[in-house]
């Protein structure tokens, strides 16, 4: 099965979109934009040579990165700040010691969660803690 150049650029674009889904860098999406645009332009006959396709891919990827990355970052930061505020003030049980300046585990709502002590003290397993805030999926706790 021989693939045409537009099909190859389409595959590259889809692979870049998949790479973006598993990455947190917010970079692959711009390469995907470049590859998908190059695929379309090649299909329309605007880019007949491989050299012109590579130049178009590079230019579109770079321009989209420079123009859109700041806006995309701002949008993602705005939607990512919500956190798990419903956890704050709740009580949980330490099931794995939280060492001095280290990470342990707590049992909360039927699941194990990574936890850090808010005051940088160690908290032994079996202690009850109060959840003070969240940092991603890590709960910041204080001994109650």
Coordinates of N, CA, C and O in Angstrom, one line a residue, residues 11-106:
X11 N -1.2 11.7 8.6 CA -0.8 10.7 9.6 C 0.2 11.4 10.6 O 0.0 11.3 11.8
X12 N 1.1 12.2 10.1 CA 2.0 13.0 11.0 C 1.2 13.9 11.9 O 1.4 14.0 13.2
X13 N 0.2 14.6 11.4 CA -0.6 15.5 12.2 C -1.4 14.7 13.2 O -1.5 15.2 14.4
X14 N -1.9 13.6 12.9 CA -2.7 12.8 13.9 C -1.8 12.2 15.0 O -2.2 12.2 16.1
X15 N -0.6 11.8 14.6 CA 0.3 11.3 15.6 C 0.7 12.5 16.6 O 0.8 12.3 17.8
X16 N 0.9 13.7 16.0 CA 1.2 14.8 16.9 C 0.1 15.1 17.8 O 0.3 15.5 19.0
X17 N -1.1 15.0 17.4 CA -2.3 15.2 18.2 C -2.3 14.2 19.3 O -2.6 14.5 20.5
X18 N -2.0 13.0 19.0 CA -2.0 11.9 20.0 C -0.9 12.2 21.0 O -1.0 12.0 22.2
X19 N 0.3 12.6 20.5 CA 1.4 12.9 21.4 C 1.0 14.1 22.4 O 1.4 14.1 23.5
X20 N 0.2 15.0 21.9 CA -0.2 16.2 22.8 C -1.1 15.7 23.9 O -1.1 16.2 25.0
X21 N -1.9 14.7 23.6 CA -2.8 14.1 24.6 C -2.1 13.5 25.7 O -2.6 13.6 26.9
X22 N -0.9 12.9 25.5 CA -0.2 12.2 26.6 C 0.9 13.1 27.2 O 1.5 12.8 28.1
X23 N 1.0 14.3 26.6 CA 2.1 15.2 27.1 C 1.4 16.4 27.7 O 0.2 16.7 27.5
X24 N 2.2 17.1 28.5 CA 1.7 18.4 29.2 C 2.4 19.6 28.7 O 2.3 20.6 29.2
X25 N 3.1 19.4 27.6 CA 4.0 20.5 27.1 C 3.3 21.6 26.3 O 3.8 22.7 26.2
X26 N 2.2 21.2 25.7 CA 1.5 22.1 24.8 C 2.4 22.6 23.7 O 2.6 23.8 23.4
X27 N 3.1 21.7 23.0 CA 3.9 21.9 21.9 C 3.5 21.1 20.7 O 3.5 21.6 19.6
X28 N 3.2 19.9 20.9 CA 2.9 19.0 19.8 C 1.7 19.4 19.0 O 1.6 19.2 17.8
X29 N 0.8 20.1 19.6 CA -0.4 20.6 18.9 C -0.1 21.5 17.8 O -0.7 21.5 16.7
X30 N 1.0 22.3 18.0 CA 1.4 23.2 16.9 C 2.0 22.5 15.7 O 1.9 22.9 14.6
X31 N 2.8 21.4 16.0 CA 3.3 20.6 14.9 C 2.1 19.9 14.2 O 2.2 19.7 13.0
X32 N 1.1 19.5 15.0 CA -0.1 18.9 14.3 C -0.8 19.9 13.4 O -1.2 19.6 12.3
X33 N -0.9 21.2 13.8 CA -1.5 22.2 13.0 C -0.6 22.4 11.7 O -1.2 22.4 10.6
X34 N 0.7 22.4 11.8 CA 1.6 22.5 10.7 C 1.4 21.3 9.7 O 1.3 21.5 8.5
X35 N 1.4 20.1 10.3 CA 1.3 18.9 9.5 C -0.1 18.8 8.8 O -0.2 18.5 7.6
X36 N -1.2 19.1 9.5 CA -2.5 19.1 8.9 C -2.7 20.1 7.8 O -3.3 19.9 6.8
X37 N -2.1 21.3 8.1 CA -2.2 22.4 7.1 C -1.4 22.0 5.8 O -1.9 22.2 4.7
X38 N -0.2 21.4 6.0 CA 0.6 21.0 4.9 C -0.1 19.9 4.1 O -0.1 19.9 2.9
X39 N -0.8 19.0 4.8 CA -1.5 17.9 4.2 C -2.6 18.5 3.3 O -2.8 18.1 2.1
X40 N -3.3 19.5 3.8 CA -4.4 20.1 3.0 C -3.8 20.9 1.8 O -4.3 20.7 0.7
X41 N -2.8 21.6 2.0 CA -2.2 22.4 0.9 C -1.6 21.5 -0.2 O -1.6 21.8 -1.4
X42 N -1.0 20.4 0.3 CA -0.5 19.4 -0.7 C -1.6 18.7 -1.5 O -1.5 18.5 -2.7
X43 N -2.7 18.4 -0.8 CA -3.8 17.8 -1.5 C -4.4 18.7 -2.5 O -4.8 18.3 -3.6
X44 N -4.4 20.0 -2.2 CA -4.9 21.0 -3.2 C -3.9 21.4 -4.3 O -4.3 22.1 -5.2
X45 N -2.7 20.9 -4.2 CA -1.7 21.1 -5.2 C -0.9 22.4 -5.1 O -0.1 22.7 -6.0
X46 N -1.1 23.0 -4.0 CA -0.3 24.3 -3.7 C 1.1 24.0 -3.4 O 2.0 24.8 -3.8
X47 N 1.4 22.9 -2.8 CA 2.8 22.5 -2.4 C 3.2 21.2 -3.2 O 3.1 20.1 -2.7
X48 N 3.7 21.4 -4.4 CA 4.0 20.2 -5.2 C 5.3 19.4 -4.8 O 5.4 18.2 -5.0
X49 N 6.3 20.2 -4.2 CA 7.6 19.5 -4.0 C 7.7 19.2 -2.5 O 7.1 19.9 -1.6
X50 N 8.6 18.2 -2.2 CA 8.8 17.9 -0.8 C 9.5 19.0 0.0 O 9.1 19.3 1.1
X51 N 10.4 19.8 -0.7 CA 11.0 20.9 -0.1 C 10.0 22.0 0.3 O 10.1 22.6 1.4
X52 N 9.1 22.3 -0.6 CA 8.0 23.3 -0.3 C 7.1 22.8 0.9 O 6.7 23.6 1.7
X53 N 6.9 21.5 0.9 CA 6.1 21.0 2.0 C 6.8 21.1 3.4 O 6.1 21.5 4.4
X54 N 8.1 20.8 3.4 CA 8.8 20.9 4.6 C 8.9 22.4 5.1 O 8.8 22.7 6.3
X55 N 9.1 23.3 4.1 CA 9.1 24.7 4.5 C 7.8 25.1 5.0 O 7.7 25.9 6.0
X56 N 6.7 24.7 4.4 CA 5.4 25.1 4.8 C 5.1 24.5 6.2 O 4.6 25.2 7.1
X57 N 5.4 23.3 6.4 CA 5.2 22.6 7.7 C 6.0 23.4 8.8 O 5.4 23.7 9.8
X58 N 7.2 23.7 8.5 CA 8.0 24.5 9.5 C 7.5 25.9 9.8 O 7.3 26.3 10.9
X59 N 7.1 26.6 8.7 CA 6.6 27.9 8.9 C 5.3 28.0 9.6 O 5.1 28.7 10.5
X60 N 4.3 27.1 9.2 CA 3.0 27.1 9.9 C 3.2 26.6 11.3 O 2.5 27.2 12.2
X61 N 4.0 25.7 11.6 CA 4.2 25.2 13.0 C 4.8 26.3 13.8 O 4.3 26.6 14.9
X62 N 5.8 27.0 13.3 CA 6.4 28.1 14.1 C 5.5 29.3 14.3 O 5.4 29.8 15.4
X63 N 4.8 29.7 13.2 CA 3.9 30.8 13.4 C 2.7 30.5 14.3 O 2.4 31.3 15.2
X64 N 2.2 29.3 14.2 CA 1.1 28.9 15.1 C 1.6 28.8 16.6 O 0.9 29.2 17.5
X65 N 2.8 28.4 16.8 CA 3.4 28.3 18.1 C 3.6 29.7 18.7 O 3.2 30.0 19.8
X66 N 4.1 30.6 17.9 CA 4.3 32.0 18.3 C 3.0 32.8 18.6 O 2.9 33.5 19.5
X67 N 2.0 32.5 17.7 CA 0.8 33.3 17.8 C -0.2 32.7 18.9 O -0.8 33.4 19.6
X68 N -0.3 31.4 18.9 CA -1.3 30.8 19.7 C -0.9 30.3 21.1 O -1.8 30.1 21.9
X69 N 0.3 30.0 21.3 CA 0.7 29.3 22.6 C 0.4 30.1 23.8 O -0.1 29.6 24.8
X70 N 0.6 31.4 23.8 CA 0.3 32.3 24.9 C -1.2 32.3 25.3 O -1.6 32.1 26.4
X71 N -2.0 32.3 24.2 CA -3.4 32.3 24.4 C -3.9 31.0 24.9 O -4.8 30.9 25.8
X72 N -3.3 29.9 24.4 CA -3.7 28.6 24.8 C -3.3 28.3 26.3 O -4.1 27.8 27.0
X73 N -2.1 28.8 26.6 CA -1.6 28.6 28.0 C -2.6 29.4 29.0 O -2.9 28.9 30.0
X74 N -2.9 30.6 28.6 CA -3.8 31.4 29.5 C -5.1 30.7 29.6 O -5.7 30.6 30.7
X75 N -5.7 30.2 28.6 CA -6.9 29.5 28.6 C -6.9 28.2 29.5 O -7.7 28.0 30.3
X76 N -5.8 27.5 29.3 CA -5.6 26.3 30.2 C -5.4 26.6 31.6 O -5.9 25.9 32.5
X77 N -4.6 27.6 31.9 CA -4.4 28.0 33.3 C -5.7 28.5 34.0 O -5.9 28.2 35.1
X78 N -6.5 29.2 33.2 CA -7.8 29.6 33.7 C -8.7 28.5 34.1 O -9.3 28.5 35.1
X79 N -8.7 27.5 33.2 CA -9.6 26.3 33.5 C -9.0 25.4 34.5 O -9.7 24.6 35.1
X80 N -7.7 25.4 34.7 CA -7.1 24.4 35.6 C -7.0 24.9 37.0 O -6.5 24.1 37.8
X81 N -7.4 26.1 37.3 CA -7.2 26.6 38.7 C -8.3 26.2 39.6 O -8.2 26.4 40.8
X82 N -9.4 25.5 39.1 CA -10.5 25.2 40.0 C -10.1 24.3 41.1 O -10.6 24.4 42.2
X83 N -9.4 23.2 40.8 CA -8.9 22.3 41.9 C -10.0 21.6 42.5 O -11.2 21.6 42.0
X84 N -9.7 20.9 43.6 CA -10.7 20.1 44.3 C -11.1 20.8 45.6 O -10.7 20.4 46.7
X85 N -11.8 21.9 45.5 CA -12.1 22.7 46.7 C -13.0 22.0 47.6 O -13.1 22.4 48.8
X86 N -13.8 21.1 47.1 CA -14.7 20.4 48.0 C -14.0 19.5 49.1 O -14.6 19.1 50.1
X87 N -12.7 19.3 48.9 CA -12.0 18.5 49.9 C -11.5 19.3 51.1 O -11.3 18.7 52.1
X88 N -11.4 20.6 50.9 CA -10.9 21.4 52.0 C -11.7 21.4 53.2 O -13.0 21.5 53.2
X89 N -11.0 21.2 54.3 CA -11.7 21.1 55.6 C -12.2 19.7 56.0 O -12.6 19.4 57.1
X90 N -12.1 18.7 55.1 CA -12.5 17.4 55.3 C -11.4 16.6 56.1 O -10.2 17.0 56.1
X91 N -11.8 15.6 56.8 CA -10.9 14.8 57.7 C -10.5 13.5 56.9 O -11.4 12.9 56.3
X92 N -9.3 13.1 57.1 CA -8.8 11.9 56.4 C -7.9 11.1 57.4 O -7.5 11.7 58.4
X93 N -7.5 9.9 57.0 CA -6.6 9.1 57.8 C -5.3 8.9 57.1 O -5.3 8.5 55.9
X94 N -4.2 9.1 57.8 CA -2.9 8.8 57.2 C -2.6 7.3 57.2 O -2.7 6.6 58.2
X95 N -2.3 6.7 56.0 CA -2.1 5.3 55.9 C -0.7 5.0 55.6 O -0.2 3.8 55.8
X96 N 0.1 5.9 55.2 CA 1.6 5.8 55.0 C 2.2 7.1 55.5 O 1.8 8.2 55.2
X97 N 3.1 6.9 56.5 CA 3.8 8.1 57.1 C 4.1 9.2 56.1 O 4.5 8.9 55.0
X98 N 3.8 10.4 56.5 CA 4.2 11.6 55.7 C 5.5 12.1 56.4 O 5.4 12.6 57.4
X99 N 6.6 11.8 55.7 CA 7.9 12.2 56.3 C 8.1 13.7 56.3 O 7.4 14.4 55.6
X100 N 9.1 14.1 57.1 CA 9.5 15.5 57.1 C 9.8 16.0 55.7 O 10.7 15.3 55.0
X101 N 9.1 17.0 55.2 CA 9.3 17.5 53.8 C 9.2 16.4 52.7 O 9.8 16.5 51.7
X102 N 8.3 15.4 53.0 CA 8.2 14.3 52.0 C 6.7 14.0 51.8 O 5.8 14.7 52.3
X103 N 6.5 13.0 51.0 CA 5.1 12.6 50.6 C 4.7 11.3 51.2 O 5.5 10.4 51.2
X104 N 3.5 11.3 51.7 CA 2.9 10.1 52.2 C 1.6 9.8 51.6 O 1.3 10.3 50.5
X105 N 0.8 9.0 52.2 CA -0.5 8.6 51.7 C -1.6 8.8 52.7 O -1.4 8.4 53.9
X106 N -2.8 9.2 52.3 CA -3.9 9.3 53.2 C -5.1 8.5 52.5 O -5.1 8.2 51.3

